[in-house]
mmCIF file with all atom_site columns, C-alpha atoms in Angstrom:
data_model
loop_
_atom_site.group_PDB
_atom_site.id
_atom_site.type_symbol
_atom_site.label_atom_id
_atom_site.label_alt_id
_atom_site.label_comp_id
_atom_site.label_asym_id
_atom_site.label_entity_id
_atom_site.label_seq_id
_atom_site.pdbx_PDB_ins_code
_atom_site.Cartn_x
_atom_site.Cartn_y
_atom_site.Cartn_z
_atom_site.occupancy
_atom_site.B_iso_or_equiv
_atom_site.pdbx_formal_charge
_atom_site.auth_seq_id
_atom_site.auth_comp_id
_atom_site.auth_asym_id
_atom_site.auth_atom_id
_atom_site.pdbx_PDB_model_num
ATOM 1  C CA . MET R 1 1  ? -18.838 18.354 -61.688 1.00 0.00 ? 28  MET R CA 1
ATOM 2  C CA . THR R 1 2  ? -16.215 19.831 -59.369 1.00 0.00 ? 29  THR R CA 1
ATOM 3  C CA . PRO R 1 3  ? -13.097 21.140 -61.128 1.00 0.00 ? 30  PRO R CA 1
ATOM 4  C CA . ALA R 1 4  ? -9.858  19.360 -60.332 1.00 0.00 ? 31  ALA R CA 1
ATOM 5  C CA . PRO R 1 5  ? -7.407  21.052 -57.964 1.00 0.00 ? 32  PRO R CA 1
ATOM 6  C CA . SER R 1 6  ? -4.477  22.935 -59.434 1.00 0.00 ? 33  SER R CA 1
ATOM 7  C CA . PRO R 1 7  ? -1.526  20.617 -60.118 1.00 0.00 ? 34  PRO R CA 1
ATOM 8  C CA . SER R 1 8  ? 0.756   23.124 -58.379 1.00 0.00 ? 35  SER R CA 1
ATOM 9  C CA . LEU R 1 9  ? -1.184  22.945 -55.084 1.00 0.00 ? 36  LEU R CA 1
ATOM 10 C CA . PRO R 1 10 ? -1.291  20.030 -52.653 1.00 0.00 ? 37  PRO R CA 1
ATOM 11 C CA . THR R 1 11 ? -4.438  17.941 -52.355 1.00 0.00 ? 38  THR R CA 1
ATOM 12 C CA . HIS R 1 12 ? -3.943  17.480 -48.600 1.00 0.00 ? 39  HIS R CA 1
ATOM 13 C CA . VAL R 1 13 ? -2.845  20.067 -46.046 1.00 0.00 ? 40  VAL R CA 1
ATOM 14 C CA . ALA R 1 14 ? -2.333  19.222 -42.374 1.00 0.00 ? 41  ALA R CA 1
ATOM 15 C CA . GLY R 1 15 ? -1.575  21.426 -39.420 1.00 0.00 ? 42  GLY R CA 1
ATOM 16 C CA . ILE R 1 16 ? -1.058  21.347 -35.687 1.00 0.00 ? 43  ILE R CA 1
ATOM 17 C CA . MET R 1 17 ? -2.910  24.048 -33.828 1.00 0.00 ? 44  MET R CA 1
ATOM 18 C CA . ASP R 1 18 ? -0.415  25.290 -31.295 1.00 0.00 ? 45  ASP R CA 1
ATOM 19 C CA . GLY R 1 19 ? 0.678   28.540 -29.732 1.00 0.00 ? 46  GLY R CA 1
ATOM 20 C CA . ASN R 1 20 ? -2.661  30.133 -28.879 1.00 0.00 ? 47  ASN R CA 1
ATOM 21 C CA . GLY R 1 21 ? -1.658  30.587 -25.242 1.00 0.00 ? 48  GLY R CA 1
ATOM 22 C CA . ARG R 1 22 ? 1.646   32.150 -26.238 1.00 0.00 ? 49  ARG R CA 1
ATOM 23 C CA . TRP R 1 23 ? -0.182  34.438 -28.681 1.00 0.00 ? 50  TRP R CA 1
ATOM 24 C CA . ALA R 1 24 ? -2.500  35.543 -25.861 1.00 0.00 ? 51  ALA R CA 1
ATOM 25 C CA . ALA R 1 25 ? 0.450   36.201 -23.537 1.00 0.00 ? 52  ALA R CA 1
ATOM 26 C CA . ARG R 1 26 ? 2.223   38.311 -26.188 1.00 0.00 ? 53  ARG R CA 1
ATOM 27 C CA . HIS R 1 27 ? -0.958  40.328 -26.689 1.00 0.00 ? 54  HIS R CA 1
ATOM 28 C CA . ALA R 1 28 ? -1.640  40.605 -22.933 1.00 0.00 ? 55  ALA R CA 1
ATOM 29 C CA . VAL R 1 29 ? -5.111  39.049 -23.224 1.00 0.00 ? 56  VAL R CA 1
ATOM 30 C CA . PRO R 1 30 ? -6.683  36.032 -21.463 1.00 0.00 ? 57  PRO R CA 1
ATOM 31 C CA . ARG R 1 31 ? -5.730  32.608 -22.852 1.00 0.00 ? 58  ARG R CA 1
ATOM 32 C CA . ILE R 1 32 ? -9.265  32.038 -24.143 1.00 0.00 ? 59  ILE R CA 1
ATOM 33 C CA . GLU R 1 33 ? -8.790  35.027 -26.457 1.00 0.00 ? 60  GLU R CA 1
ATOM 34 C CA . GLY R 1 34 ? -5.783  33.235 -27.924 1.00 0.00 ? 61  GLY R CA 1
ATOM 35 C CA . HIS R 1 35 ? -7.962  30.190 -28.511 1.00 0.00 ? 62  HIS R CA 1
ATOM 36 C CA . ARG R 1 36 ? -10.614 32.369 -30.155 1.00 0.00 ? 63  ARG R CA 1
ATOM 37 C CA . ALA R 1 37 ? -7.927  33.800 -32.433 1.00 0.00 ? 64  ALA R CA 1
ATOM 38 C CA . GLY R 1 38 ? -6.940  30.206 -33.261 1.00 0.00 ? 65  GLY R CA 1
ATOM 39 C CA . ALA R 1 39 ? -10.550 29.378 -34.146 1.00 0.00 ? 66  ALA R CA 1
ATOM 40 C CA . GLU R 1 40 ? -10.627 32.383 -36.463 1.00 0.00 ? 67  GLU R CA 1
ATOM 41 C CA . ALA R 1 41 ? -7.422  31.124 -38.091 1.00 0.00 ? 68  ALA R CA 1
ATOM 42 C CA . VAL R 1 42 ? -9.158  27.760 -38.632 1.00 0.00 ? 69  VAL R CA 1
ATOM 43 C CA . ARG R 1 43 ? -12.094 29.497 -40.315 1.00 0.00 ? 70  ARG R CA 1
ATOM 44 C CA . ARG R 1 44 ? -9.762  31.361 -42.670 1.00 0.00 ? 71  ARG R CA 1
ATOM 45 C CA . THR R 1 45 ? -7.790  28.175 -43.388 1.00 0.00 ? 72  THR R CA 1
ATOM 46 C CA . VAL R 1 46 ? -10.941 26.181 -44.225 1.00 0.00 ? 73  VAL R CA 1
ATOM 47 C CA . GLU R 1 47 ? -12.143 28.941 -46.545 1.00 0.00 ? 74  GLU R CA 1
ATOM 48 C CA . CYS R 1 48 ? -8.748  29.179 -48.236 1.00 0.00 ? 75  CYS R CA 1
ATOM 49 C CA . CYS R 1 49 ? -8.600  25.423 -48.803 1.00 0.00 ? 76  CYS R CA 1
ATOM 50 C CA . ALA R 1 50 ? -12.109 25.469 -50.255 1.00 0.00 ? 77  ALA R CA 1
ATOM 51 C CA . LYS R 1 51 ? -11.284 28.423 -52.501 1.00 0.00 ? 78  LYS R CA 1
ATOM 52 C CA . HIS R 1 52 ? -8.208  26.677 -53.889 1.00 0.00 ? 79  HIS R CA 1
ATOM 53 C CA . ARG R 1 53 ? -9.956  23.298 -54.121 1.00 0.00 ? 80  ARG R CA 1
ATOM 54 C CA . ILE R 1 54 ? -7.635  21.612 -51.672 1.00 0.00 ? 81  ILE R CA 1
ATOM 55 C CA . ARG R 1 55 ? -9.600  18.445 -51.059 1.00 0.00 ? 82  ARG R CA 1
ATOM 56 C CA . HIS R 1 56 ? -8.281  17.434 -47.641 1.00 0.00 ? 83  HIS R CA 1
ATOM 57 C CA . LEU R 1 57 ? -7.464  19.492 -44.553 1.00 0.00 ? 84  LEU R CA 1
ATOM 58 C CA . THR R 1 58 ? -6.469  17.760 -41.339 1.00 0.00 ? 85  THR R CA 1
ATOM 59 C CA . LEU R 1 59 ? -6.148  19.765 -38.138 1.00 0.00 ? 86  LEU R CA 1
ATOM 60 C CA . TYR R 1 60 ? -4.654  18.297 -34.989 1.00 0.00 ? 87  TYR R CA 1
ATOM 61 C CA . ALA R 1 61 ? -6.391  20.436 -32.421 1.00 0.00 ? 88  ALA R CA 1
ATOM 62 C CA . PHE R 1 62 ? -6.504  18.778 -28.994 1.00 0.00 ? 89  PHE R CA 1
ATOM 63 C CA . SER R 1 63 ? -3.861  16.357 -27.759 1.00 0.00 ? 90  SER R CA 1
ATOM 64 C CA . THR R 1 64 ? -4.138  14.013 -24.813 1.00 0.00 ? 91  THR R CA 1
ATOM 65 C CA . GLU R 1 65 ? -1.829  16.377 -22.916 1.00 0.00 ? 92  GLU R CA 1
ATOM 66 C CA . ASN R 1 66 ? -4.447  19.112 -23.259 1.00 0.00 ? 93  ASN R CA 1
ATOM 67 C CA . TRP R 1 67 ? -6.689  17.215 -20.818 1.00 0.00 ? 94  TRP R CA 1
ATOM 68 C CA . ARG R 1 68 ? -4.108  18.095 -18.125 1.00 0.00 ? 95  ARG R CA 1
ATOM 69 C CA . ARG R 1 69 ? -4.836  21.807 -18.491 1.00 0.00 ? 96  ARG R CA 1
ATOM 70 C CA . PRO R 1 70 ? -6.837  23.487 -15.734 1.00 0.00 ? 97  PRO R CA 1
ATOM 71 C CA . GLN R 1 71 ? -10.462 22.318 -15.922 1.00 0.00 ? 98  GLN R CA 1
ATOM 72 C CA . PRO R 1 72 ? -11.845 25.832 -16.524 1.00 0.00 ? 99  PRO R CA 1
ATOM 73 C CA . GLU R 1 73 ? -9.601  26.147 -19.589 1.00 0.00 ? 100 GLU R CA 1
ATOM 74 C CA . VAL R 1 74 ? -10.632 22.706 -20.896 1.00 0.00 ? 101 VAL R CA 1
ATOM 75 C CA . ARG R 1 75 ? -14.300 23.684 -20.448 1.00 0.00 ? 102 ARG R CA 1
ATOM 76 C CA . GLN R 1 76 ? -13.675 26.929 -22.325 1.00 0.00 ? 103 GLN R CA 1
ATOM 77 C CA . LEU R 1 77 ? -11.947 25.073 -25.156 1.00 0.00 ? 104 LEU R CA 1
ATOM 78 C CA . MET R 1 78 ? -14.792 22.575 -25.463 1.00 0.00 ? 105 MET R CA 1
ATOM 79 C CA . GLY R 1 79 ? -17.287 25.454 -25.340 1.00 0.00 ? 106 GLY R CA 1
ATOM 80 C CA . LEU R 1 80 ? -15.379 27.226 -28.102 1.00 0.00 ? 107 LEU R CA 1
ATOM 81 C CA . LEU R 1 81 ? -15.504 24.075 -30.243 1.00 0.00 ? 108 LEU R CA 1
ATOM 82 C CA . ARG R 1 82 ? -19.239 23.749 -29.604 1.00 0.00 ? 109 ARG R CA 1
ATOM 83 C CA . GLN R 1 83 ? -19.790 27.417 -30.521 1.00 0.00 ? 110 GLN R CA 1
ATOM 84 C CA . PHE R 1 84 ? -17.724 27.044 -33.711 1.00 0.00 ? 111 PHE R CA 1
ATOM 85 C CA . LEU R 1 85 ? -19.733 23.992 -34.774 1.00 0.00 ? 112 LEU R CA 1
ATOM 86 C CA . ASP R 1 86 ? -23.066 25.588 -33.858 1.00 0.00 ? 113 ASP R CA 1
ATOM 87 C CA . GLU R 1 87 ? -22.232 28.632 -35.965 1.00 0.00 ? 114 GLU R CA 1
ATOM 88 C CA . ARG R 1 88 ? -20.640 26.827 -38.910 1.00 0.00 ? 115 ARG R CA 1
ATOM 89 C CA . LEU R 1 89 ? -22.171 23.350 -39.089 1.00 0.00 ? 116 LEU R CA 1
ATOM 90 C CA . GLU R 1 90 ? -24.594 24.151 -41.916 1.00 0.00 ? 117 GLU R CA 1
ATOM 91 C CA . ASP R 1 91 ? -21.811 25.739 -43.989 1.00 0.00 ? 118 ASP R CA 1
ATOM 92 C CA . LEU R 1 92 ? -19.496 22.819 -43.306 1.00 0.00 ? 119 LEU R CA 1
ATOM 93 C CA . GLN R 1 93 ? -22.145 20.292 -44.316 1.00 0.00 ? 120 GLN R CA 1
ATOM 94 C CA . ARG R 1 94 ? -23.166 22.274 -47.416 1.00 0.00 ? 121 ARG R CA 1
ATOM 95 C CA . HIS R 1 95 ? -19.547 22.152 -48.611 1.00 0.00 ? 122 HIS R CA 1
ATOM 96 C CA . GLY R 1 96 ? -19.047 18.488 -47.746 1.00 0.00 ? 123 GLY R CA 1
ATOM 97 C CA . ILE R 1 97 ? -16.610 19.260 -44.923 1.00 0.00 ? 124 ILE R CA 1
ATOM 98 C CA . ARG R 1 98 ? -16.310 16.570 -42.271 1.00 0.00 ? 125 ARG R CA 1
#
């Protein structure tokens, strides 16, 4: 039986992933490095929610406007998503994360 979440914590957390390109510009690295940093932030967020038994995490990660980005960047973003899922899918499934 899974313990109930703490009454002082939310049961649902939602976030909009934004600012990776600006982060990359501030750090003088290619935009894809900003997206990689964003993926790492997602990993930490998922682990934190699991640790604190937050049952629901919703991430808004790719808007319709993102399809207007340069095609090489869109391909890199989709490749990054594929890599993330390839590396983490078993862990996600084992913990019931969808």
